[in-house]
């Protein structure tokens, strides 16, 4: 076998297409959407290279047009979880035996397929089934996922290149082994890129994976699986199954070969799973890796030296793009009284202009929220705020689920900075703000830091540099991704590695080598070229 020291192509962030009127990509995307809307797809599970159909069909609909059926998926049960685990374990030996450059080539090819021939398909699936606009789908399902795949391959080589020193006459090496057993990837509805990243990043490091996506993201998950298969991911290395979360958890967390979980989703589910893993700790061969990125209650802190138009734009984009269903969405803001009239006016000007409706109409800035239970939860929060004399609805407040799950962008002004919507993650287009007396800036920082259990993202808006510096130190642990004079959303792979601490997760920074390192179990190897043959050290000799 010929050998060489190979370098992977330098990864670059995928260029975001504009979909502006007259652009070729706009015409192509519209055609793809039209085609998908006119068909009904049937999606099997993919386990060990087999397409598994159970006949237990669950309809897939559009959140913004919930009577329109786009297709069906085959729901599985506990037996399919066991089948997926067995398939993963059976594929392990061959996957490990492949050289790393073969794994690199497979996932680089997947990135090229995604950003090329599959781009419109994955964007259209994300738009129709997750109600993202063309721009939101493009930055997520096409660009961010391609970035994850390309940069993770590069990070893998950087990790492999990280090697120890050697003393004279010996050679020390570190071998980055995959984990013993299988990895469970459990993914949320709101980012197609996260759904693709959580199973592929452990697989890039040589692991085998059982993947369970959210029910409301299955269409784009199927497109990801098509890409992986065409790119050459061997059968059984990534197994896609559609079962309920608790059913999957029961089988997986009691299995001896469970080696780790790569999770993104709500904090509550993470707590439950961590507890189950703890309860079963004696069952496992190794201590499982637990990597979880969870909820957020992301803040915008405004100082009275800030520019009102900048704050208003950050709030409108940060709180309402993708209907506020980003873990990083701005959902609480602290505004000095002196700037409130100007910020309010700027925000109202924008909000009065914003259009909400089906995402197939490209002039809509917002679509619908993901499903009925999310709609019902959000409308209850809004109704409670309307009835509470300490709150004022500054904008919005209307909810209508007759055709799609539409919640108007809503701004609540809460006199009480500890009001429930200042503390809890709502995961929808609802921004709560608290207007503070300018001289209570310090006190407000304290309140901000203590209000919620989360520490995912946050922003400071101030022109006064000393204030920026002070707030950075004062809020050192309030956010894993901290922004200065910018909205707290929109992290880019390899530019702002993403993750939070406290109740927001294990902060293993997706989009950086810090995440990939969790999917290896390094082995230190020492080879001695002059092996001793006498046990006696020199000091033992007589004078
Ligand atoms: P979710 O917690 O409802 O579901 C996440 C996944 O867990 C889904 O696949 C779901 O089917 C599964 N699940 C649900 N209950 C389960 C159980 N009891 N046992 C095992 N699995 C179970 O989250 P979601 O609504 O899909 O996504 C939104 C949440 O994800 C928000 O809280 C958001 O903040 C968070 N999120 C965080 C990040 C981040 O990077 N921190 C990114 C995106 C989303």
Coordinates of C-alpha atoms and ligand atoms in Angstrom, one line a residue:
X1 CA 0.0 0.0 0.0
X2 CA 1.5 3.4 -1.0
X3 CA 1.5 5.9 1.8
X4 CA 1.9 9.7 2.2
X5 CA 1.4 12.4 4.7
X6 CA -1.9 14.0 3.5
X7 CA -3.3 17.4 4.2
X8 CA -7.0 18.1 3.8
X9 CA -8.1 21.1 1.7
X10 CA -8.3 24.3 3.8
X11 CA -11.9 24.6 5.0
X12 CA -13.7 27.8 4.1
X13 CA -17.1 29.0 5.1
X14 CA -19.8 28.3 2.5
X15 CA -20.9 31.5 0.7
X16 CA -24.5 32.4 1.5
X17 CA -26.7 32.8 -1.6
X18 CA -29.0 35.8 -1.7
X19 CA -32.2 34.5 -3.4
X20 CA -32.8 38.1 -4.5
X21 CA -35.3 38.6 -7.3
X22 CA -33.9 37.6 -10.7
X23 CA -31.2 35.3 -9.2
X24 CA -30.9 31.8 -10.6
X25 CA -31.1 30.3 -7.1
X26 CA -34.4 31.9 -6.4
X27 CA -36.0 30.4 -9.5
X28 CA -34.5 27.0 -8.7
X29 CA -35.6 27.0 -5.1
X30 CA -39.2 28.0 -6.0
X31 CA -39.4 25.2 -8.5
X32 CA -38.1 22.7 -5.9
X33 CA -40.7 23.9 -3.3
X34 CA -43.5 23.6 -5.9
X35 CA -42.5 20.1 -6.7
X36 CA -42.2 19.0 -3.1
X37 CA -45.6 20.6 -2.3
X38 CA -47.3 18.7 -5.1
X39 CA -46.0 15.3 -4.0
X40 CA -46.3 13.1 -0.9
X41 CA -43.1 11.4 0.2
X42 CA -42.9 8.2 2.3
X43 CA -39.9 8.1 4.6
X44 CA -38.5 4.8 5.9
X45 CA -36.0 4.5 8.8
X46 CA -32.4 3.7 7.6
X47 CA -30.9 1.0 9.8
X48 CA -27.8 -0.9 8.8
X49 CA -28.3 -0.1 5.1
X50 CA -31.9 -1.3 5.1
X51 CA -34.9 0.9 4.5
X52 CA -37.2 -0.1 7.4
X53 CA -41.0 0.3 6.9
X54 CA -43.3 -0.4 9.8
X55 CA -46.6 0.7 8.2
X56 CA -47.2 2.8 11.2
X57 CA -47.4 6.0 9.2
X58 CA -47.3 9.5 10.7
X59 CA -48.2 12.5 8.5
X60 CA -45.7 15.3 7.9
X61 CA -47.3 18.7 7.5
X62 CA -46.2 22.3 7.1
X63 CA -46.4 24.4 10.4
X64 CA -47.7 27.3 8.3
X65 CA -50.3 25.2 6.5
X66 CA -51.0 22.3 8.8
X67 CA -53.7 20.7 6.7
X68 CA -51.3 20.2 3.8
X69 CA -49.7 16.8 4.0
X70 CA -46.2 16.6 2.5
X71 CA -45.7 13.0 3.2
X72 CA -45.5 10.3 5.9
X73 CA -42.8 8.7 8.0
X74 CA -42.7 5.2 9.4
X75 CA -42.7 5.2 13.1
X76 CA -40.6 2.6 14.9
X77 CA -40.6 1.0 18.4
X78 CA -38.2 -0.4 20.9
X79 CA -37.3 -3.3 18.5
X80 CA -36.0 -0.7 16.0
X81 CA -33.8 0.9 18.6
X82 CA -32.2 -2.5 19.3
X83 CA -31.9 -3.1 15.6
X84 CA -30.1 0.3 15.2
X85 CA -27.7 -0.4 18.1
X86 CA -26.9 -3.9 16.6
X87 CA -26.3 -2.5 13.2
X88 CA -24.0 0.2 14.5
X89 CA -22.0 -2.3 16.5
X90 CA -21.7 -4.6 13.5
X91 CA -20.4 -1.8 11.3
X92 CA -17.8 -0.7 13.8
X93 CA -14.8 -2.9 13.0
X94 CA -14.8 -2.0 9.3
X95 CA -15.3 1.7 10.0
X96 CA -12.4 1.7 12.4
X97 CA -10.2 -0.2 9.9
X98 CA -10.6 2.5 7.2
X99 CA -7.8 5.1 7.1
X100 CA -8.7 8.5 8.4
X101 CA -8.3 10.0 4.9
X102 CA -11.1 7.8 3.7
X103 CA -13.4 9.1 6.4
X104 CA -12.3 12.7 5.5
X105 CA -13.1 12.1 1.8
X106 CA -16.6 10.8 2.6
X107 CA -17.6 13.8 4.7
X108 CA -15.9 16.3 2.4
X109 CA -17.9 14.7 -0.4
X110 CA -21.1 15.0 1.7
X111 CA -20.3 18.8 2.1
X112 CA -19.9 19.1 -1.7
X113 CA -23.1 17.2 -2.4
X114 CA -25.0 19.3 0.1
X115 CA -23.7 22.7 -1.2
X116 CA -24.2 21.6 -4.8
X117 CA -26.8 19.2 -6.1
X118 CA -28.8 18.8 -2.8
X119 CA -28.8 22.5 -1.9
X120 CA -32.3 23.4 -3.1
X121 CA -33.8 20.1 -1.8
X122 CA -32.5 20.5 1.7
X123 CA -33.5 24.2 1.8
X124 CA -36.9 23.5 0.5
X125 CA -37.5 20.6 3.0
X126 CA -36.3 23.0 5.8
X127 CA -38.7 25.7 4.6
X128 CA -41.7 23.6 4.1
X129 CA -41.5 21.4 7.2
X130 CA -39.8 23.7 9.7
X131 CA -41.2 27.0 8.4
X132 CA -38.0 28.8 7.7
X133 CA -37.7 31.6 5.2
X134 CA -35.4 31.1 2.2
X135 CA -32.6 33.1 4.0
X136 CA -33.0 31.2 7.3
X137 CA -33.0 27.9 5.5
X138 CA -29.9 28.8 3.4
X139 CA -27.8 29.9 6.4
X140 CA -28.8 26.8 8.4
X141 CA -29.3 23.7 6.2
X142 CA -27.0 24.5 3.3
X143 CA -24.2 26.7 4.7
X144 CA -23.9 25.8 8.4
X145 CA -24.1 22.1 7.7
X146 CA -21.5 22.3 4.9
X147 CA -19.3 24.3 7.3
X148 CA -19.7 21.7 10.1
X149 CA -18.7 18.9 7.7
X150 CA -15.7 20.7 6.2
X151 CA -14.3 22.2 9.4
X152 CA -14.9 19.1 11.4
X153 CA -12.7 17.1 9.0
X154 CA -10.0 19.8 9.4
X155 CA -10.4 19.8 13.2
X156 CA -10.0 16.0 13.1
X157 CA -6.6 16.4 11.4
X158 CA -5.6 19.1 13.9
X159 CA -6.4 16.8 16.7
X160 CA -4.4 13.9 15.1
X161 CA -1.5 16.3 14.6
X162 CA -1.4 17.1 18.3
X163 CA 1.4 14.9 19.5
X164 CA 3.6 14.7 22.6
X165 CA 7.4 15.3 22.9
X166 CA 9.9 12.4 22.9
X167 CA 13.1 12.0 25.0
X168 CA 16.3 10.8 23.2
X169 CA 16.1 7.2 22.0
X170 CA 12.3 6.9 22.3
X171 CA 9.2 7.8 20.4
X172 CA 6.0 8.9 22.1
X173 CA 2.8 9.1 20.2
X174 CA -0.9 9.6 20.9
X175 CA -3.4 7.5 19.0
X176 CA -6.9 9.1 18.9
X177 CA -9.2 6.0 19.2
X178 CA -13.0 6.2 18.7
X179 CA -15.0 5.5 21.8
X180 CA -15.7 1.8 22.6
X181 CA -19.3 1.2 21.8
X182 CA -21.8 3.4 20.0
X183 CA -22.8 7.1 20.2
X184 CA -26.4 8.2 20.5
X185 CA -27.2 11.4 18.5
X186 CA -30.5 13.1 19.7
X187 CA -31.4 16.1 17.7
X188 CA -33.8 19.1 17.9
X189 CA -36.3 20.4 15.3
X190 CA -34.9 23.9 14.9
X191 CA -31.6 23.5 13.0
X192 CA -31.1 21.1 10.1
X193 CA -27.4 21.8 10.5
X194 CA -27.4 20.6 14.1
X195 CA -29.4 17.5 13.1
X196 CA -26.7 16.7 10.6
X197 CA -23.7 17.7 12.8
X198 CA -24.6 15.6 15.9
X199 CA -24.4 12.2 14.2
X200 CA -21.6 13.1 11.7
X201 CA -19.1 14.7 14.1
X202 CA -18.6 11.5 16.2
X203 CA -18.7 9.5 12.9
X204 CA -15.8 11.6 11.5
X205 CA -13.8 10.6 14.5
X206 CA -14.4 6.9 13.7
X207 CA -17.5 6.3 15.9
X208 CA -20.7 4.5 14.9
X209 CA -23.9 6.3 15.6
X210 CA -27.6 5.7 16.4
X211 CA -29.5 8.9 15.4
X212 CA -33.0 10.0 16.5
X213 CA -34.2 13.3 15.1
X214 CA -37.2 15.3 16.2
X215 CA -40.5 14.3 14.6
X216 CA -40.9 17.7 13.1
X217 CA -37.5 17.6 11.3
X218 CA -37.8 14.2 9.6
X219 CA -38.1 15.4 6.0
X220 CA -34.7 17.3 6.1
X221 CA -33.2 14.5 8.2
X222 CA -34.1 12.1 5.3
X223 CA -32.3 14.5 2.8
X224 CA -29.2 14.5 5.1
X225 CA -29.3 10.6 5.1
X226 CA -29.5 10.5 1.3
X227 CA -26.4 12.8 1.2
X228 CA -24.5 10.6 3.7
X229 CA -25.3 7.5 1.7
X230 CA -24.4 8.9 -1.6
X231 CA -21.2 10.3 -0.1
X232 CA -20.2 6.8 0.9
X233 CA -20.9 6.6 4.6
X234 CA -21.0 2.7 5.0
X235 CA -24.2 1.0 6.0
X236 CA -24.6 0.9 9.8
X237 CA -22.2 3.7 10.6
X238 CA -25.1 6.2 11.0
X239 CA -28.5 4.7 11.7
X240 CA -31.6 6.9 11.4
X241 CA -34.6 5.8 13.4
X242 CA -38.0 7.4 14.2
X243 CA -39.1 6.4 17.7
X244 CA -40.3 8.4 20.7
X245 CA -37.6 9.9 22.8
X246 CA -38.4 8.0 26.0
X247 CA -38.6 4.6 24.1
X248 CA -35.1 5.3 22.6
X249 CA -33.7 6.4 25.9
X250 CA -34.9 3.3 27.7
X251 CA -33.1 1.0 25.3
X252 CA -30.0 3.1 24.8
X253 CA -29.2 4.1 28.4
X254 CA -29.5 0.5 29.6
X255 CA -27.1 -0.9 27.0
X256 CA -23.6 -2.0 28.0
X257 CA -22.0 -0.5 24.8
X258 CA -23.6 3.0 25.2
X259 CA -20.5 5.2 24.9
X260 CA -21.8 8.7 24.7
X261 CA -24.7 11.0 23.8
X262 CA -24.5 14.0 21.5
X263 CA -27.6 16.0 22.3
X264 CA -29.1 19.3 21.5
X265 CA -32.6 20.1 22.9
X266 CA -34.3 21.4 26.0
X267 CA -32.7 21.5 29.4
X268 CA -35.5 19.4 31.0
X269 CA -34.9 16.4 28.7
X270 CA -31.2 16.7 29.3
X271 CA -31.7 16.6 33.1
X272 CA -33.8 13.5 32.8
X273 CA -31.3 11.7 30.5
X274 CA -28.3 12.6 32.7
X275 CA -30.2 11.1 35.7
X276 CA -30.9 7.9 33.8
X277 CA -27.3 7.6 32.7
X278 CA -26.2 8.1 36.3
X279 CA -28.6 5.5 37.5
X280 CA -27.2 3.0 35.0
X281 CA -23.5 3.8 35.4
X282 CA -22.5 0.3 36.5
X283 CA -24.0 -1.1 33.3
X284 CA -21.6 0.5 30.9
X285 CA -18.2 -0.6 29.7
X286 CA -16.8 2.9 29.9
X287 CA -17.9 6.2 31.4
X288 CA -20.2 7.6 28.7
X289 CA -19.4 11.0 27.2
X290 CA -22.3 13.4 27.9
X291 CA -22.4 16.3 25.5
X292 CA -25.5 18.5 25.6
X293 CA -26.3 22.0 24.3
X294 CA -29.6 23.0 25.8
X295 CA -31.9 25.9 26.4
X296 CA -31.3 29.6 26.7
X297 CA -32.8 32.9 28.0
X298 CA -30.6 35.2 26.0
X299 CA -30.2 38.8 27.0
X300 CA -29.6 42.2 25.4
X301 CA -28.2 44.6 28.0
X302 CA -28.3 48.3 26.9
X303 CA -26.3 51.1 28.4
X304 CA -27.4 54.7 27.9
X305 CA -24.4 55.3 25.7
X306 CA -25.8 52.9 23.1
X307 CA -27.2 53.9 19.7
X308 CA -31.0 53.4 19.7
X309 CA -31.3 52.3 16.0
X310 CA -28.6 49.7 16.5
X311 CA -30.4 48.3 19.6
X312 CA -33.8 48.2 17.8
X313 CA -32.4 46.4 14.8
X314 CA -30.6 43.8 17.0
X315 CA -33.8 43.2 19.0
X316 CA -36.1 42.8 16.0
X317 CA -33.7 40.5 14.1
X318 CA -32.5 38.7 17.3
X319 CA -35.9 38.1 18.7
X320 CA -38.1 37.4 15.7
X321 CA -36.0 35.8 12.9
X322 CA -37.2 32.2 12.6
X323 CA -40.0 33.1 15.0
X324 CA -37.6 33.3 17.9
X325 CA -37.1 29.5 17.7
X326 CA -33.3 29.8 18.1
X327 CA -31.6 28.7 21.3
X328 CA -29.7 32.0 20.9
X329 CA -32.8 34.2 20.3
X330 CA -32.9 37.5 22.2
X331 CA -35.7 37.0 24.6
X332 CA -35.1 39.5 27.4
X333 CA -33.7 43.0 27.2
X334 CA -32.8 45.7 29.7
X335 CA -33.3 49.2 28.4
X336 CA -32.3 52.5 30.1
X337 CA -35.3 54.8 30.6
X338 CA -33.6 57.7 28.8
X339 CA -33.3 55.6 25.6
X340 CA -36.7 53.7 25.8
X341 CA -38.8 56.3 23.8
X342 CA -36.3 56.3 20.8
X343 CA -35.8 52.5 20.9
X344 CA -39.5 51.8 21.1
X345 CA -40.2 54.1 18.1
X346 CA -37.5 52.4 16.0
X347 CA -38.8 48.9 16.9
X348 CA -42.4 49.8 16.3
X349 CA -41.5 51.2 12.8
X350 CA -39.9 47.9 11.9
X351 CA -42.5 45.7 13.5
X352 CA -45.3 47.4 11.7
X353 CA -43.6 46.6 8.5
X354 CA -42.7 43.0 9.1
X355 CA -44.8 40.4 7.2
X356 CA -45.7 37.0 8.6
X357 CA -47.1 34.2 6.6
X358 CA -46.3 31.1 4.5
X359 CA -42.6 31.0 3.7
X360 CA -43.2 30.0 0.1
X361 CA -44.0 33.8 -0.3
X362 CA -40.5 35.2 -0.1
X363 CA -41.7 38.6 1.1
X364 CA -42.6 37.1 4.5
X365 CA -40.0 37.8 7.2
X366 CA -41.6 35.3 9.6
X367 CA -43.3 31.9 9.2
X368 CA -45.2 29.8 11.8
X369 CA -44.1 28.2 15.0
X370 CA -43.3 24.5 14.8
X371 CA -46.4 22.8 16.1
X372 CA -49.7 23.0 18.0
X373 CA -48.2 22.3 21.4
X374 CA -45.7 25.1 21.0
X375 CA -48.5 27.4 19.7
X376 CA -50.7 26.6 22.7
X377 CA -47.8 27.2 25.2
X378 CA -46.9 30.5 23.7
X379 CA -50.5 31.8 23.5
X380 CA -50.9 30.9 27.2
X381 CA -47.9 33.0 28.2
X382 CA -49.2 35.9 26.1
X383 CA -52.7 35.7 27.6
X384 CA -51.2 35.7 31.1
X385 CA -49.1 38.8 30.3
X386 CA -52.2 40.6 28.9
X387 CA -54.1 39.9 32.1
X388 CA -51.2 41.0 34.4
X389 CA -51.3 44.6 35.4
X390 CA -47.5 44.7 35.8
X391 CA -47.1 44.0 32.1
X392 CA -47.8 46.0 29.0
X393 CA -48.1 44.5 25.5
X394 CA -46.0 47.0 23.5
X395 CA -46.6 45.2 20.2
X396 CA -48.4 42.1 18.9
X397 CA -50.2 39.5 21.1
X398 CA -52.4 38.0 18.4
X399 CA -52.3 34.2 17.8
X400 CA -54.1 32.3 15.1
X401 CA -53.9 28.6 14.4
X402 CA -56.7 28.3 11.8
X403 CA -54.4 27.7 8.9
X404 CA -50.9 27.6 10.4
X405 CA -49.4 28.1 13.9
X406 CA -49.0 31.9 13.6
X407 CA -47.9 34.0 16.6
X408 CA -47.6 37.7 15.9
X409 CA -44.2 39.1 17.0
X410 CA -44.9 40.2 20.5
X411 CA -43.1 42.6 22.8
X412 CA -44.0 42.6 26.5
X413 CA -42.8 45.4 28.8
X414 CA -42.5 43.9 32.3
X415 CA -42.2 46.2 35.3
X416 CA -41.0 43.3 37.3
X417 CA -37.6 42.1 36.0
X418 CA -38.3 38.7 37.5
X419 CA -41.6 38.3 35.6
X420 CA -42.0 34.7 34.3
X421 CA -41.3 35.6 30.7
X422 CA -38.0 37.3 31.8
X423 CA -36.9 34.0 33.3
X424 CA -38.3 31.1 31.3
X425 CA -37.4 29.9 27.8
X426 CA -40.5 30.3 25.7
X427 CA -39.0 29.4 22.3
X428 CA -41.2 31.6 20.2
X429 CA -41.5 35.2 18.9
X430 CA -41.9 36.8 22.3
X431 CA -39.5 39.4 23.6
X432 CA -39.8 40.7 27.1
X433 CA -38.1 43.9 28.1
X434 CA -37.5 45.7 31.4
X435 CA -37.0 49.5 31.4
X436 CA -34.6 50.5 34.2
X437 CA -33.7 53.9 35.7
X438 CA -30.4 54.9 34.1
X439 CA -28.7 55.2 37.5
X440 CA -29.6 51.6 38.3
X441 CA -27.3 50.2 35.7
X442 CA -25.1 48.2 38.2
X443 CA -28.1 46.9 40.0
X444 CA -29.7 45.8 36.7
X445 CA -26.5 43.8 35.8
X446 CA -26.9 41.9 39.1
X447 CA -30.5 41.1 38.4
X448 CA -29.7 40.0 34.8
X449 CA -27.0 37.6 36.1
X450 CA -29.4 36.0 38.6
X451 CA -32.7 36.0 36.7
X452 CA -32.5 32.7 34.8
X453 CA -30.8 29.3 35.1
X454 CA -29.3 29.7 31.6
X455 CA -26.0 31.1 30.3
X456 CA -26.1 30.6 26.5
X457 CA -25.8 34.0 24.6
X458 CA -26.0 37.7 25.5
X459 CA -25.1 41.1 24.2
X460 CA -24.0 44.5 25.6
X461 CA -24.8 47.6 23.6
X462 CA -22.7 50.6 24.6
X463 CA -20.5 53.2 22.9
X464 CA -18.6 53.8 26.1
X465 CA -15.6 51.3 25.9
X466 CA -15.0 51.3 29.7
X467 CA -18.6 50.2 30.2
X468 CA -18.1 47.4 27.6
X469 CA -15.0 46.3 29.4
X470 CA -16.7 46.4 32.8
X471 CA -19.8 44.4 31.7
X472 CA -17.6 41.8 30.1
X473 CA -16.0 41.1 33.4
X474 CA -19.1 41.5 35.5
X475 CA -21.1 39.1 33.3
X476 CA -18.2 36.7 32.8
X477 CA -20.3 33.6 33.4
X478 CA -23.7 34.8 32.1
X479 CA -23.1 33.7 28.5
X480 CA -21.0 31.2 26.6
X481 CA -21.3 33.4 23.5
X482 CA -21.0 37.1 24.3
X483 CA -21.6 39.8 21.7
X484 CA -20.6 43.5 21.8
X485 CA -22.8 45.8 19.9
X486 CA -24.4 43.0 17.9
X487 CA -27.4 40.7 18.2
X488 CA -26.9 37.5 20.2
X489 CA -27.7 35.1 17.4
X490 CA -26.1 33.9 14.2
X491 CA -22.9 32.1 15.3
X492 CA -20.8 30.8 12.4
X493 CA -18.8 27.6 12.4
X494 CA -15.1 28.3 13.1
X495 CA -15.8 32.0 13.8
X496 CA -17.9 31.9 17.0
X497 CA -17.7 28.3 18.4
X498 CA -21.1 27.8 20.0
X499 CA -22.3 26.7 23.4
X500 CA -23.2 27.9 26.9
X501 CA -22.7 26.9 30.5
X502 CA -24.9 26.8 33.6
X503 CA -28.3 25.3 32.6
X504 CA -27.5 25.8 28.9
X505 CA -25.3 22.8 28.5
X506 CA -21.8 21.3 28.7
X507 CA -20.3 24.0 26.6
X508 CA -18.4 21.7 24.3
X509 CA -18.5 24.3 21.5
X510 CA -20.0 22.9 18.3
X511 CA -18.0 24.2 15.4
X512 CA -14.6 23.8 17.0
X513 CA -12.1 21.0 17.8
X514 CA -13.2 21.2 21.4
X515 CA -16.3 19.3 20.4
X516 CA -14.5 16.6 18.4
X517 CA -12.1 15.9 21.2
X518 CA -15.1 14.5 23.1
X519 CA -15.5 11.7 20.6
X520 CA -12.1 10.2 21.0
X521 CA -10.4 8.1 23.7
X522 CA -6.7 8.8 23.3
X523 CA -4.1 6.1 23.8
X524 CA -0.5 7.1 24.8
X525 CA 2.1 5.0 23.2
X526 CA 5.8 4.9 24.2
X527 CA 8.3 3.0 22.2
X528 CA 11.8 2.6 23.6
X529 CA 14.7 2.3 21.1
X530 CA 17.3 1.4 23.7
X531 CA 15.5 -0.9 26.0
X532 CA 17.3 -1.3 29.4
X533 CA 18.7 -4.7 30.3
X534 CA 19.9 -4.1 33.8
X535 CA 17.5 -3.2 36.7
X536 CA 20.3 -1.4 38.7
X537 CA 20.3 2.4 38.4
X538 CA 23.7 4.1 38.6
X539 CA 23.1 5.4 42.1
X540 CA 23.0 1.8 43.4
X541 CA 26.7 1.2 42.6
X542 CA 29.4 1.2 45.4
X543 CA 31.5 4.4 45.7
Ligands
LIG1 P1 -36.8 18.9 22.8 O1 -36.1 18.8 24.1 O2 -38.3 18.9 22.8 O3 -36.4 17.6 21.9 C1 -35.0 17.4 21.5 C2 -34.9 15.9 21.1 O4 -35.1 15.1 22.3 C3 -36.0 15.5 20.1 O5 -35.4 14.5 19.2 C4 -37.0 14.8 21.0 O6 -37.8 13.9 20.3 C5 -36.2 14.2 22.1 N1 -36.9 13.9 23.3 C6 -37.9 14.6 23.9 N2 -38.2 14.1 25.1 C7 -37.4 13.1 25.3 C8 -37.2 12.2 26.4 N3 -38.0 12.2 27.5 N4 -36.2 11.2 26.3 C9 -35.4 11.2 25.2 N5 -35.6 12.0 24.2 C10 -36.5 13.0 24.2 O7 -36.3 20.2 22.0 P2 -36.8 20.8 20.6 O8 -38.1 21.4 20.9 O9 -36.6 19.9 19.5 O10 -35.7 22.0 20.4 C11 -35.8 23.2 21.1 C12 -34.9 23.2 22.3 O11 -33.5 22.9 21.9 C13 -34.8 24.5 23.0 O12 -34.8 24.3 24.4 C14 -33.5 25.1 22.5 O13 -33.0 26.1 23.4 C15 -32.6 23.9 22.4 N6 -31.5 24.2 21.5 C16 -30.3 24.4 22.0 C17 -29.3 24.7 21.2 C18 -27.9 25.0 21.7 O14 -26.9 24.9 20.9 N7 -27.8 25.2 23.0 C19 -29.5 24.7 19.8 C20 -30.7 24.4 19.3 C21 -31.8 24.1 20.1

